[in-house]
CSV table of C-alpha atoms in Angstrom, one decimal:
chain,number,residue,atom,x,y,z
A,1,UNK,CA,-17.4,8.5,-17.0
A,2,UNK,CA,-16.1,5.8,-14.7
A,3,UNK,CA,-14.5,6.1,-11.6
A,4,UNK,CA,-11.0,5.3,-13.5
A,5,UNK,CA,-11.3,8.0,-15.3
A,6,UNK,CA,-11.3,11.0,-11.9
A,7,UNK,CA,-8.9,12.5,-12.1
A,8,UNK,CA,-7.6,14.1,-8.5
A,9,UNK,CA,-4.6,15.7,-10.6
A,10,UNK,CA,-2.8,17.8,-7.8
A,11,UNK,CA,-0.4,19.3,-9.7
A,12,UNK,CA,-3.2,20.0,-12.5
A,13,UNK,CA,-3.7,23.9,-12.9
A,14,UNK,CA,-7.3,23.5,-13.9
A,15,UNK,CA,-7.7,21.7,-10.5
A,16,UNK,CA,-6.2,24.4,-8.3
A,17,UNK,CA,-8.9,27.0,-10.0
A,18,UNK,CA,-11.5,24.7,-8.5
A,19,UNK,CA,-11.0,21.3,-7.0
A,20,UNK,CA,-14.4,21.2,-5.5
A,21,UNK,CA,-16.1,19.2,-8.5
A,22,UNK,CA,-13.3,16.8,-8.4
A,23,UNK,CA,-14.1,16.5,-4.6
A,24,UNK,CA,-17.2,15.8,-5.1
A,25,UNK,CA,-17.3,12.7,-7.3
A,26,UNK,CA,-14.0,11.6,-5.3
A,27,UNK,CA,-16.9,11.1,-2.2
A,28,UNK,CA,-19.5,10.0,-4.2
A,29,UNK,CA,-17.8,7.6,-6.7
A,30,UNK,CA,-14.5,6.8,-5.6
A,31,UNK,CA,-13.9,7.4,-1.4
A,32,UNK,CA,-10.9,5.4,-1.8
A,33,UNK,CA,-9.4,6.8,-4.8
A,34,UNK,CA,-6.1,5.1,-6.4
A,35,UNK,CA,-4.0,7.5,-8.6
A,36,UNK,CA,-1.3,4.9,-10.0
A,37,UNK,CA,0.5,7.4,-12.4
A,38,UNK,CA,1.6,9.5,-9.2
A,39,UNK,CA,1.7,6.5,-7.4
A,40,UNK,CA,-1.2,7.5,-4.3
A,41,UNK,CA,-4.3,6.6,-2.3
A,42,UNK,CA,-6.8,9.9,-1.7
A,43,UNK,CA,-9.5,9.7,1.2
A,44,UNK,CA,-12.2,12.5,0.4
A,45,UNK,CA,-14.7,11.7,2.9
A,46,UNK,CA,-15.0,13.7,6.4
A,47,UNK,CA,-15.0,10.8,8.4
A,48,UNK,CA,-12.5,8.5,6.1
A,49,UNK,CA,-10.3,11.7,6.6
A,50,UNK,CA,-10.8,12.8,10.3
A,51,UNK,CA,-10.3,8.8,11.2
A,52,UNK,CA,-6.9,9.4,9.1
A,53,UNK,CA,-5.7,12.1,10.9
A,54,UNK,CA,-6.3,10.5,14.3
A,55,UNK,CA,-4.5,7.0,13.3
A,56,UNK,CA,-0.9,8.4,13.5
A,57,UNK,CA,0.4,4.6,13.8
A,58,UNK,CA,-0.7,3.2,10.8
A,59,UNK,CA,-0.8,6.2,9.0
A,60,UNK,CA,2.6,7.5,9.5
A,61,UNK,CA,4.0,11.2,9.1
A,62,UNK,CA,7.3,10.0,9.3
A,63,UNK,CA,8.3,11.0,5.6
A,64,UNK,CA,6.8,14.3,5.6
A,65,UNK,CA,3.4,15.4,4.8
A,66,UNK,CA,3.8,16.6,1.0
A,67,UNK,CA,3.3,14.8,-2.3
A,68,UNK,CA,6.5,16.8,-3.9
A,69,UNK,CA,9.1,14.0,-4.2
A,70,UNK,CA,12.0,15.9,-3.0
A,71,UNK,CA,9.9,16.9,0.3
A,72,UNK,CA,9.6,13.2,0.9
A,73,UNK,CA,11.8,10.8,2.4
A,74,UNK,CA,13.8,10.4,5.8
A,75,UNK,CA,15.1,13.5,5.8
A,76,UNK,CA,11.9,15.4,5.8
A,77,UNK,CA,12.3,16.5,9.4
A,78,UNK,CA,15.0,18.7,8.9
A,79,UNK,CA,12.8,21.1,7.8
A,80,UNK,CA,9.2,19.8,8.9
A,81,UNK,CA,10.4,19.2,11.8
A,82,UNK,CA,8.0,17.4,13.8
A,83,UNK,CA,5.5,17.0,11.7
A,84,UNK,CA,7.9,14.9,9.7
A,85,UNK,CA,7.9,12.5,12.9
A,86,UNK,CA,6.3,9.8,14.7
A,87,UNK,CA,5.9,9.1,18.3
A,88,UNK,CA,7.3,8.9,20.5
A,89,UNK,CA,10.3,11.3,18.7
A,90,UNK,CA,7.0,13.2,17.6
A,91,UNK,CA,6.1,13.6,21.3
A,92,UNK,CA,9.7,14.5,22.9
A,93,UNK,CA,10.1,17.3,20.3
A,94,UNK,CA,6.5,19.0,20.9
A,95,UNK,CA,6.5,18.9,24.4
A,96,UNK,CA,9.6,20.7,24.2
A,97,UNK,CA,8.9,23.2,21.7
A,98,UNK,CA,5.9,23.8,23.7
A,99,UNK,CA,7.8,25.1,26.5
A,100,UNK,CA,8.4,28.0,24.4
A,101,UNK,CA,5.4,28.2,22.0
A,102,UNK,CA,2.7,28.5,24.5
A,103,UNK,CA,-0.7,29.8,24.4
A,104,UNK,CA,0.3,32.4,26.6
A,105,UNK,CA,3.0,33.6,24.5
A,106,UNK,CA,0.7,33.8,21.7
A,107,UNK,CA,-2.0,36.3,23.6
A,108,UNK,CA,0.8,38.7,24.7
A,109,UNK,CA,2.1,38.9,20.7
A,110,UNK,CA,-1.2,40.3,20.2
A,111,UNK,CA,-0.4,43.8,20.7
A,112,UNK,CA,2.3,43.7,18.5
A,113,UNK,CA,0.5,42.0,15.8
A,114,UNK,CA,-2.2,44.8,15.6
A,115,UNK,CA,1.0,47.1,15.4
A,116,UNK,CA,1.7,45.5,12.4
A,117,UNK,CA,-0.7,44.8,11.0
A,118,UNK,CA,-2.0,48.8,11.2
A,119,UNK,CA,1.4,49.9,9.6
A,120,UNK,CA,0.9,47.5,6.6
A,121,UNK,CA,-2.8,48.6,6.4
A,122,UNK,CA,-2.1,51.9,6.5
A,123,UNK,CA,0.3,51.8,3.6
A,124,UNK,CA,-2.3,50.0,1.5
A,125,UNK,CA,-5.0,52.9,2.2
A,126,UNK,CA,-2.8,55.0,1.6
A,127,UNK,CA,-2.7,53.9,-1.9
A,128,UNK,CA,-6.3,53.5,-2.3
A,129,UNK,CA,-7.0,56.6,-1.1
A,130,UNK,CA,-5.1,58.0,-4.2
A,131,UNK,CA,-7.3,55.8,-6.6
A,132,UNK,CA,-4.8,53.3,-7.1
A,133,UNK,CA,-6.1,49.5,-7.3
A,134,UNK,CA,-3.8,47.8,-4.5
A,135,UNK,CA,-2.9,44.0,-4.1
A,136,UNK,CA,-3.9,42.7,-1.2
A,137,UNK,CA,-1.4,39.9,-0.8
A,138,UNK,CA,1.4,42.1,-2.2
A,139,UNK,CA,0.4,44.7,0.3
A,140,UNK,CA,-1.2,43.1,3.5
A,141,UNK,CA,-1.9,39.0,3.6
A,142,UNK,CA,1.4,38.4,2.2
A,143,UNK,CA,3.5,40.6,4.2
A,144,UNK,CA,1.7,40.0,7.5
A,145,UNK,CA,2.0,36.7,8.6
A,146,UNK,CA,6.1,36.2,8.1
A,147,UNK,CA,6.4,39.2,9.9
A,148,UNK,CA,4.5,38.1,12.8
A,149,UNK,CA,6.7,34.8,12.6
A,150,UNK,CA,10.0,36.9,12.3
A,151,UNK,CA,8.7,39.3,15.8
A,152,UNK,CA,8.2,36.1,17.7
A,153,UNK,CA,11.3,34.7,16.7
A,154,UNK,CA,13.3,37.7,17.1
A,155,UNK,CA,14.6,38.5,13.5
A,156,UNK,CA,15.5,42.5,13.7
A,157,UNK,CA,13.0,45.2,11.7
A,158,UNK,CA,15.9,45.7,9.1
A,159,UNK,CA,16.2,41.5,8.1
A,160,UNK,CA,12.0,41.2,7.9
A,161,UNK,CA,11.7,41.9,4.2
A,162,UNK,CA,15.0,39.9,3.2
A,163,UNK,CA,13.6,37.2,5.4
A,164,UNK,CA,10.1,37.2,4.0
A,165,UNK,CA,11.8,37.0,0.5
A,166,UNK,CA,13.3,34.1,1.2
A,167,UNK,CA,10.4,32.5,2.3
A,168,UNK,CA,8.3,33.5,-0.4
A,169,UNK,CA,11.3,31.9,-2.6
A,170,UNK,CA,10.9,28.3,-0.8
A,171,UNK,CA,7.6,27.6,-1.5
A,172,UNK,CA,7.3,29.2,-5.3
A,173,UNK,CA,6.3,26.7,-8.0
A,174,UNK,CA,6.0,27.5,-11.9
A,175,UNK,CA,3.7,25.6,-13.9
A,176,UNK,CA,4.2,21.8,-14.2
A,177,UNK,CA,7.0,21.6,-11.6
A,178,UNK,CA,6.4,18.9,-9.5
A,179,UNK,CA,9.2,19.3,-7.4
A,180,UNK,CA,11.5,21.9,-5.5
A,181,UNK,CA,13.0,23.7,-8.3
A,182,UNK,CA,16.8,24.8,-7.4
A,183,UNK,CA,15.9,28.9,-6.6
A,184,UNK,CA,13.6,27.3,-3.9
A,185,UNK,CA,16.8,24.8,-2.8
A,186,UNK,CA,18.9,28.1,-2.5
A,187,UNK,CA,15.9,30.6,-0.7
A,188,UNK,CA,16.1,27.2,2.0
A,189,UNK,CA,19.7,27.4,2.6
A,190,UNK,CA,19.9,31.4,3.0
A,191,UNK,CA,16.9,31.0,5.3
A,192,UNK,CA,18.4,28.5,7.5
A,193,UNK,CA,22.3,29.7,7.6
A,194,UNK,CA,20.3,33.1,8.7
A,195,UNK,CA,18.3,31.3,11.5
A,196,UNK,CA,22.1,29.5,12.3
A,197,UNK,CA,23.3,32.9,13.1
A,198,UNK,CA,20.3,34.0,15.1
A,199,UNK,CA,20.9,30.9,17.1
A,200,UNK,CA,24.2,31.0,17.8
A,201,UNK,CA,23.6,35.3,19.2
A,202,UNK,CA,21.4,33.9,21.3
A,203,UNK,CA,23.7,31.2,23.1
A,204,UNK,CA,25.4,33.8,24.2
A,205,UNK,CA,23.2,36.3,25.1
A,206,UNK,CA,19.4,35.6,26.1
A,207,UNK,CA,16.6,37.6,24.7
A,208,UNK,CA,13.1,37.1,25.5
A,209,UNK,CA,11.9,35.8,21.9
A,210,UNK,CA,10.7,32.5,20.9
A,211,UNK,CA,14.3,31.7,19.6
A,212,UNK,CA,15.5,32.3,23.1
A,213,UNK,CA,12.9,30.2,25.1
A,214,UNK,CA,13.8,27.3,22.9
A,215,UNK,CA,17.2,27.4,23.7
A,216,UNK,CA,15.7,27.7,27.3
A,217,UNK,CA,13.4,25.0,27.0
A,218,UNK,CA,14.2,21.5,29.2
A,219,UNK,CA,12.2,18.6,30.5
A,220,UNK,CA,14.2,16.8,33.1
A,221,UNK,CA,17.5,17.6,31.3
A,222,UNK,CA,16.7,16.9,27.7
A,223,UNK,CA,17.1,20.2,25.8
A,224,UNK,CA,16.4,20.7,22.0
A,225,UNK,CA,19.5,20.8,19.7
A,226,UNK,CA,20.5,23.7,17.3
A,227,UNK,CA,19.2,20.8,14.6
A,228,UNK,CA,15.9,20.6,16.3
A,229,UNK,CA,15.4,24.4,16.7
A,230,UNK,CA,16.4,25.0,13.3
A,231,UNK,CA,13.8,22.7,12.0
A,232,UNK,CA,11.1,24.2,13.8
A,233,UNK,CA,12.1,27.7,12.9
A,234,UNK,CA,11.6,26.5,9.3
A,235,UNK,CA,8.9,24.7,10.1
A,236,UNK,CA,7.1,27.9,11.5
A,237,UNK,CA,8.1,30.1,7.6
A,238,UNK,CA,6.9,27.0,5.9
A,239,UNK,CA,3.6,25.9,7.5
A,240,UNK,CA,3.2,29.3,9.6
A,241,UNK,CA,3.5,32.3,7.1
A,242,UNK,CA,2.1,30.7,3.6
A,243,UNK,CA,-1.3,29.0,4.8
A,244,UNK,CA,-2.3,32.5,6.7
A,245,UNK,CA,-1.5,34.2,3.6
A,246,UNK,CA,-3.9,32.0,1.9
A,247,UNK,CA,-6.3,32.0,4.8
A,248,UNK,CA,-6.9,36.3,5.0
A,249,UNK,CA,-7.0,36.4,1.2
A,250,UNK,CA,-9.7,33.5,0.9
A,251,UNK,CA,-11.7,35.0,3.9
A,252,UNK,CA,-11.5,38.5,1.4
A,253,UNK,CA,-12.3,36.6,-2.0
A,254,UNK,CA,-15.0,34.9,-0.2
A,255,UNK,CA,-15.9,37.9,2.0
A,256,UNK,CA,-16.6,39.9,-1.6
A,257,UNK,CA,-18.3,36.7,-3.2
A,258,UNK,CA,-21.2,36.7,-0.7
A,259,UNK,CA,-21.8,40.4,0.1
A,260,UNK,CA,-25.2,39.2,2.0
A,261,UNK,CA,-23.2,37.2,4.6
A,262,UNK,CA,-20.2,40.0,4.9
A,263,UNK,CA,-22.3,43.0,5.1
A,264,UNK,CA,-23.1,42.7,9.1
A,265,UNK,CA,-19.3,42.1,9.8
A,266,UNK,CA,-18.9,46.3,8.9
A,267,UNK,CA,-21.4,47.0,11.7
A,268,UNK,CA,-20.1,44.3,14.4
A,269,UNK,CA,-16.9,42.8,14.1
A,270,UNK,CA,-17.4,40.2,16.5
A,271,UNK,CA,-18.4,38.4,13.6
A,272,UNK,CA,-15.2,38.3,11.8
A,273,UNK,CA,-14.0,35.3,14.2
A,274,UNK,CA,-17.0,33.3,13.0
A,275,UNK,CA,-15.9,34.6,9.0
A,276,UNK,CA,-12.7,33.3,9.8
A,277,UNK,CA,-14.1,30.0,11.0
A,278,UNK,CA,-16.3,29.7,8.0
A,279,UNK,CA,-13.1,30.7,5.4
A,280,UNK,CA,-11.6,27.7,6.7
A,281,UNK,CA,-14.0,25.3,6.4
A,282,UNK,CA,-15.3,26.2,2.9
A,283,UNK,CA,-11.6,27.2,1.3
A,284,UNK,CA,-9.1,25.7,3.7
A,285,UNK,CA,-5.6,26.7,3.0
A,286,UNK,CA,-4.4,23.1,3.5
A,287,UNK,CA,-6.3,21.3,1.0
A,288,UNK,CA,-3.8,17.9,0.8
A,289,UNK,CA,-1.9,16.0,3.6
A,290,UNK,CA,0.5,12.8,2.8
A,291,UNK,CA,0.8,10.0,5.0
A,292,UNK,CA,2.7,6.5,4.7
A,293,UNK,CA,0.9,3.4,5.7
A,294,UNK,CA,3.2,1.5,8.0
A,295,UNK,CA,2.3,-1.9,8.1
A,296,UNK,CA,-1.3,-2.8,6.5
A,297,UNK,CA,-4.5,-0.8,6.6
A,298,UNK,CA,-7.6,-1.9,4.9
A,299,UNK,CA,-10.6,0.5,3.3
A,300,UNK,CA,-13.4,-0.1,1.6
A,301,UNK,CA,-12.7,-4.0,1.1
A,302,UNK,CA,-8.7,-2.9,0.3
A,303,UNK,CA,-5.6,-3.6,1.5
A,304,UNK,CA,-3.0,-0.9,1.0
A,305,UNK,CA,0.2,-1.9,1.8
A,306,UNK,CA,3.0,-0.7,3.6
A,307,UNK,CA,4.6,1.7,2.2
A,308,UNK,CA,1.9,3.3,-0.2
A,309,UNK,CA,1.4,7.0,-0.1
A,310,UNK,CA,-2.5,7.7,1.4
A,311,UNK,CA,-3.6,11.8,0.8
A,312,UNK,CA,-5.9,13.2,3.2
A,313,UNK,CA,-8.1,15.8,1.6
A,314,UNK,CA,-9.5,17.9,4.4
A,315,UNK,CA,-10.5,19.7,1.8
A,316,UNK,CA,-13.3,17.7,0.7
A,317,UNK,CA,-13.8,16.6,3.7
A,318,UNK,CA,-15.3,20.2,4.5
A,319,UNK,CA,-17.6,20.3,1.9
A,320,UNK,CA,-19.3,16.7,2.6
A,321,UNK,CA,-22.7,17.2,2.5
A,322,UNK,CA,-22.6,14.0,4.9
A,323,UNK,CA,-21.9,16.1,7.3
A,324,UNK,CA,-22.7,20.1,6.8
A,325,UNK,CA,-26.0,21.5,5.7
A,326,UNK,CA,-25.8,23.1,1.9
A,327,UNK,CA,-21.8,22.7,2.5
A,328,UNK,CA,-21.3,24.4,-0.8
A,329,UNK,CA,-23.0,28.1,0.6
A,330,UNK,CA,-20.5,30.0,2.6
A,331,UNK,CA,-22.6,31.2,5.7
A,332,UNK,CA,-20.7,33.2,8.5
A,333,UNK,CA,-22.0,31.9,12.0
A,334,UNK,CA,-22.5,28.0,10.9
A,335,UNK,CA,-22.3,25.3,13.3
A,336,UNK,CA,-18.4,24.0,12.8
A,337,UNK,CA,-16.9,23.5,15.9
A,338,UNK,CA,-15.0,19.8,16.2
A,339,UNK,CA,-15.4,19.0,12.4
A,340,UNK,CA,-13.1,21.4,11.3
A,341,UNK,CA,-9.6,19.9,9.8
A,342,UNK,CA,-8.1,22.5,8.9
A,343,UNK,CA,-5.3,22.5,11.2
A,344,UNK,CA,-5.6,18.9,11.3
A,345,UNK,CA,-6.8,16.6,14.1
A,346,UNK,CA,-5.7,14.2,16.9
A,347,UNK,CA,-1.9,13.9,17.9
A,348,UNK,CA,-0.4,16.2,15.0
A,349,UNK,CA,-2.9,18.9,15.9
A,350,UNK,CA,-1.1,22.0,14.2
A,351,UNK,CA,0.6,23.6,17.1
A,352,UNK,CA,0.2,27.4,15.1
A,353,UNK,CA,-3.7,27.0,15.6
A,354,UNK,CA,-4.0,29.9,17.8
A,355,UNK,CA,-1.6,32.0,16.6
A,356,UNK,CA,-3.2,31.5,13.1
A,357,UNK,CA,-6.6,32.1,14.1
A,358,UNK,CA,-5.4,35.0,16.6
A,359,UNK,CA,-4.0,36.5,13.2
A,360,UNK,CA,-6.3,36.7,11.1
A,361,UNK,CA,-9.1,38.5,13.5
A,362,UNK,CA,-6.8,40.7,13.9
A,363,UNK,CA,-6.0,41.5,10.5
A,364,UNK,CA,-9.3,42.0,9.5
A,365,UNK,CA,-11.0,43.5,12.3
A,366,UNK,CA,-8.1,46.0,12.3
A,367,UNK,CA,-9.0,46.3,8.2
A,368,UNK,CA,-12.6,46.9,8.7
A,369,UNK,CA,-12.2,49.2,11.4
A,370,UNK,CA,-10.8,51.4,8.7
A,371,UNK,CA,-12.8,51.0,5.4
A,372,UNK,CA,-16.0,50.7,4.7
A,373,UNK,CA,-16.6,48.1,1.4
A,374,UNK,CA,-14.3,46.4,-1.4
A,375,UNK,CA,-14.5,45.2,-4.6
A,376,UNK,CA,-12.0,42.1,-5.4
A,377,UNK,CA,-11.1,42.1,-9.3
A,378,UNK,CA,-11.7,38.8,-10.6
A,379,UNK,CA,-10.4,39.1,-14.2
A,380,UNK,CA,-6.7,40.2,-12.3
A,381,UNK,CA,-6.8,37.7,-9.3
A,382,UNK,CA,-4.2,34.9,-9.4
A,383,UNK,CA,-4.5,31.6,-8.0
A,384,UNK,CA,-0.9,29.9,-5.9
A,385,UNK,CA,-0.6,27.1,-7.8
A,386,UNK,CA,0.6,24.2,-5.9
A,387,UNK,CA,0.1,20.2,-4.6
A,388,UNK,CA,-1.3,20.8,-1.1
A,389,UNK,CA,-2.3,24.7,-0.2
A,390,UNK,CA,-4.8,27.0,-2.2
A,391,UNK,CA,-5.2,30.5,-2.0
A,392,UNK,CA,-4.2,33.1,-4.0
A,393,UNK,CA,-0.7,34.8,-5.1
A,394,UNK,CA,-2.7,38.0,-6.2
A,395,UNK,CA,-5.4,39.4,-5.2
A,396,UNK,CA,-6.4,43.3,-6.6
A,397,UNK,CA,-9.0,45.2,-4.5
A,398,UNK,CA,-10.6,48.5,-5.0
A,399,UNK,CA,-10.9,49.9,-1.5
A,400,UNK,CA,-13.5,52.6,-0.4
A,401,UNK,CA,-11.6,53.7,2.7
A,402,UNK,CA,-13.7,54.8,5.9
């Protein structure tokens, strides 16, 4: 086969049940890969794609991030806020937001987070412990994270499910759809007339939620704008809830694939941190970032030109046996540290980092305080199927409860 015949196929469902083949020849055959049907570039190499992330000038985010055509364009920052930017309005906007979303904020959520993530756990048991199969994402991984978004944000107990519907609405995709289909136009508008309302409560009356600091938040007298806030709050559904989702259910997927390397983490959960670590190197949620070149940038003896559409395939990058040792075993306790992209790398460093990874020890130490093994059911499991983020949509356990 030659190297114009790889296919890296995004939007192909045989490549979301396993893209790691296609990776593979992508770095061995074709680092810089040219897709002209779609009309993109594709780096697959760890260092081709950490020296991408870290070039944020010719490499530009300012058209947003995803290969969906209708998430594209100079709008995109009205609801990627800034991820969808370049410096320096890039800079201005997360140092603000910052004010707000800080680490410290984070570790006092925890608390909370345990809280709910026990009440969602404890329905699930409760189900097993009756026999019943249960879904994991229905009941736990997809439930979680959006209500962990809507307590730091301040969204009441009664709005959380109507809210997490919505989000779940934005980002579905049916087969073949290669763009946002008109139910995920409308989930976008009820999501963000909702946040409007939460914003405008809390100009006139303060609360101590994230919502609230951002209103709160000023650097020398520049203050972020209803727009700006509103962006981020979407921002934080779109990039905050889904890719956790994906990330507990590929750390349990992966967790029952290699019972060898999950079998300690029953007897001391200290290792579920390093489990974590390892789920995002070997299945990262975010598989596919878009960047524009702006202005020139050559690889491998060619010149892309301004304009053209370059994908970033962390990935890949992850399994690039240039790189990790045996990258394609998943071994809890590995040496990652600084190579990991999953949350990106250099001046768009995903901000949600430590709330993500804060999440999902909770969510499964809290779990495996309570049972003691679990079977996943392949032949049920169902894959997400979209351009950039892989994990699953359903994902049915049997649960032997403690």
């Amino acid at each position: 086969m030659t190297v114009s015949e790889i296919l890296l196929a995004p939007y192909d469902y045989d490549f979301h049940e396993d893209p790691y083949p296609y990776y593979q020849r992508l770095r061995d055959e074709a680092p810089l890969y040219r897709n002209d049907e779609l009309g993109f570039w594709a780096l697959s190499r760890h260092q081709d794609v950490l020296t991408g992330f870290r070039n944020s000038t010719t490499l530009s985010n300012k058209f947003g991030v995803s290969l969906d055509p209708a998430s594209r364009g100079p709008h995109a920052s009205k609801t990627m806020s800034f991820l969808a930017m370049d410096d320096p309005a890039h800079l201005r906007l997360r140092t603000l937001v910052s004010k707000g979303f800080t680490p410290r904020r984070i570790r006092e959520l925890e608390p909370r987070v345990t809280e709910i993530a026990v009440r969602h756990l404890d329905t699930m048991l409760e189900k097993a412990a009756g026999g019943e199969a249960v879904d994991y994402v229905d009941e736990f991984a997809g439930k979680l994270p959006m209500d962990v978004i809507s307590e730091l944000m301040g969204v009441p107990e009664a709005d959380r499910t109507q809210v997490r519907a919505w989000a779940d609405g934005v980002m579905h995709r049916d087969e073949g759809v290669t763009d946002v289909p008109p139910a995920a136009v409308e989930a976008s508008l009820n999501l963000i007339v909702y946040y409007q309302g939460m914003v405008a409560e809390r100009r006139k009356t303060l609360t101590d939620d994230l919502t609230s600091a951002l209103l709160e938040a000023e650097i020398n007298g520049d203050r972020l704008t209803d727009d700006e806030i509103l962006g981020f709050m979407f921002l934080m559904v779109i990039a905050g809830n889904e890719t956790t989702t994906k990330l507990l259910a590929n750390a349990a997927f992966w967790g029952h694939r290699n019972p060898d390397q999950l079998g300690p983490v029953y007897g001391d959960l200290s290792l579920v941190a390093p489990w974590v670590e390892e789920t995002l190197r070997y299945d990262t949620s975010s598989q596919i970032l878009a960047r524009t070149v702006a202005g020139e940038l050559t690889l491998y003896d060619t010149v892309i030109p301004d304009g053209d559409i370059v994908l970033l395939l962390p990935g890949s990058a992850h399994r690039d046996e240039r790189v990790f040792d045996a990258p394609d075993d998943f071994v809890i306790g590995r040496d990652i540290g600084s190579k990991l992209m999953s949350f990106g790398s250099g001046a768009h460093f995903c901000l949600g980092a430590h709330l993500a990874r804060m999440e999902a020890r909770v969510a499964l130490t809290e779990m495996f305080t309570r049972i003691r093994g679990y079977e996943v059911d392949e032949d049920k499991a169902v894959r997400v199927h979209s351009s950039n983020v892989r994990g699953f949509a359903h994902l049915p356990i049997d649960v032997k409860v403690r």
